[in-house]
Coordinates of C-alpha atoms in Angstrom, one line a residue:
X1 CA 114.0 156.5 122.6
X2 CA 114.0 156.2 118.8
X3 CA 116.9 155.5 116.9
X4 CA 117.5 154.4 113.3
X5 CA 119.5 152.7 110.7
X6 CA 120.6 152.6 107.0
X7 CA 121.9 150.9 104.6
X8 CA 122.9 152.1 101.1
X9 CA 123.3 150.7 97.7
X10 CA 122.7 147.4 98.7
X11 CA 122.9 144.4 96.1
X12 CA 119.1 143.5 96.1
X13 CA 116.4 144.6 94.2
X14 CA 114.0 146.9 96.0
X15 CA 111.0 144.9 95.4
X16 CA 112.8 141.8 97.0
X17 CA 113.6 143.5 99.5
X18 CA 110.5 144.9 100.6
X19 CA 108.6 141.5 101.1
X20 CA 111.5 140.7 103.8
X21 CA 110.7 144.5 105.3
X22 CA 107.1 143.9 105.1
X23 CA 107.0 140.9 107.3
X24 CA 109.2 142.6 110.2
X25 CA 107.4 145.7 110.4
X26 CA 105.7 146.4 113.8
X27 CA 107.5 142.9 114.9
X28 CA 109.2 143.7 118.5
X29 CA 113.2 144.0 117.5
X30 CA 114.2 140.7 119.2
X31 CA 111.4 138.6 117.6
X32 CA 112.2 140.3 114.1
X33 CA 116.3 138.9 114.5
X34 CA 114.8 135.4 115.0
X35 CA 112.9 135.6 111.9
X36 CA 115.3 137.3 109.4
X37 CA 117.5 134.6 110.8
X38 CA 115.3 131.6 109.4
X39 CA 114.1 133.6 106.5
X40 CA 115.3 131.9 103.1
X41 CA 115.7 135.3 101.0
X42 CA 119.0 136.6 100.3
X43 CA 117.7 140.2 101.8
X44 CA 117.1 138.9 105.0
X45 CA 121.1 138.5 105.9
X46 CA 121.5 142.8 105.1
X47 CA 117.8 143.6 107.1
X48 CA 119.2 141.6 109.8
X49 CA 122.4 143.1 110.3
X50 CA 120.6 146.7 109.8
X51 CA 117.9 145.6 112.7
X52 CA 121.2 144.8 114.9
X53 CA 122.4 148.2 113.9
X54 CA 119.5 149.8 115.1
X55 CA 119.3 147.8 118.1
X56 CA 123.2 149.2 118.8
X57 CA 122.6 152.9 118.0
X58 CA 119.5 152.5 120.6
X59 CA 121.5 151.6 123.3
X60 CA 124.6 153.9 122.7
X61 CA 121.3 156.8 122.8
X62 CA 120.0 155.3 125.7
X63 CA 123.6 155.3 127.3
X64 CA 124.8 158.7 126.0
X65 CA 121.3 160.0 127.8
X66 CA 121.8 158.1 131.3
X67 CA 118.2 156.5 130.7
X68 CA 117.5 152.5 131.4
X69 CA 117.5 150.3 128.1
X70 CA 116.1 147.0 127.8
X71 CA 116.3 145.0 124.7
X72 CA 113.0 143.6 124.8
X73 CA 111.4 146.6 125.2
X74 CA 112.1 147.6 121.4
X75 CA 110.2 147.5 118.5
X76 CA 110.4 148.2 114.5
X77 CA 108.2 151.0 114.2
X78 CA 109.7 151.8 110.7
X79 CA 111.2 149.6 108.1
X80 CA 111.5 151.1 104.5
X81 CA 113.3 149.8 101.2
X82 CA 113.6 152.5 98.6
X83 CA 115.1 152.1 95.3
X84 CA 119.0 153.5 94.6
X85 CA 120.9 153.8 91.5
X86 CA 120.4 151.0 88.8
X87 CA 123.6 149.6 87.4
X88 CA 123.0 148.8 83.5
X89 CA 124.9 146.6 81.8
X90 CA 125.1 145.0 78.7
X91 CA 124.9 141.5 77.5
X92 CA 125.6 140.5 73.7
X93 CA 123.1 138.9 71.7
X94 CA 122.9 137.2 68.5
X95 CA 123.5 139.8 65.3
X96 CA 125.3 142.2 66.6
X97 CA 122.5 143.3 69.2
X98 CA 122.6 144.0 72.8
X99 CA 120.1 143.5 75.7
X100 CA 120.4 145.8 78.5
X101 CA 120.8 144.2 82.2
X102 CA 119.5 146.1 84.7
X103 CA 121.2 145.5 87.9
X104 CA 119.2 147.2 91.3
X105 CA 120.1 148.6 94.4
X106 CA 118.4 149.4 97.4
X107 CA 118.6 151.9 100.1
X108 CA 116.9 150.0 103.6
X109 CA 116.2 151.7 106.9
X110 CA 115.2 150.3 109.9
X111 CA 113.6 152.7 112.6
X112 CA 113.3 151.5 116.2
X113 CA 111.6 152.8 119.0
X114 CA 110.8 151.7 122.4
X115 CA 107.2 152.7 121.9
X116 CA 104.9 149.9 120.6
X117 CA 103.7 150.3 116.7
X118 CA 99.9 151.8 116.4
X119 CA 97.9 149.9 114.4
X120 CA 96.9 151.4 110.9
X121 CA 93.6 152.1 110.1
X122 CA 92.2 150.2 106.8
X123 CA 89.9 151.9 104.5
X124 CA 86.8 150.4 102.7
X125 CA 88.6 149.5 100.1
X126 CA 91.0 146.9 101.8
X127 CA 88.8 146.0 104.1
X128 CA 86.4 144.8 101.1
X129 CA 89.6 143.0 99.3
X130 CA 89.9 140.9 102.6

């Protein structure tokens, strides 16, 4: 049972947004609430509510199909920030000139699955940067 969740045009860089991601990846989906909850970046309250989106729209699935569903049993097997539409604003400066103010959005997903996360193979490369 896979199911997934978005959210779109969310006030948070992408970048920002990714190290929070990063961390819950592969994380079972119970484990990875607990952690966005104690997490100290502002991203973490959106990912969280998105994981316990997914979490819903898994067992409405599971329900709608008449199959068994068990919290527990679910893990992130996709988590994803990609960049929306940048807001650009202008701030005055001295002389008549203007900086730009680029203000970022992000588009987050959050796929869960009831099958445990394969590990990634590393290449040379990383495995020499270790």
């Amino acid at each position: 049972m896979e199911a997934q969740a978005q959210a779109r045009f969310v006030r948070v860089t992408p970048m920002k947004a990714r190290r929070v991601v990063d961390v819950i990846r592969g994380q079972r989906a119970v484990d990875a609430l607990d952690t966005l909850q104690f997490a100290p970046q502002k991203a973490a309250v959106q990912i969280r509510k998105i994981v316990e989106s997914a979490m819903a729209n898994a067992r409405f699935h599971a329900d709608e199909a008449g199959e068994r569903f068990e919290e527990e049993d679910l893990y992130i097997t996709e988590a994803y920030a990609d960049e929306g539409p940048t807001m650009k604003r202008i701030q005055p400066r001295a002389q008549g000139r203007a900086n730009r103010i680029m203000k970022r959005t992000s588009h987050i997903t959050v796929v869960v699955s009831d099958d445990k996360p394969k590990a990634k193979k590393t290449t040379r490369k990383q495995r020499r940067a270790r």
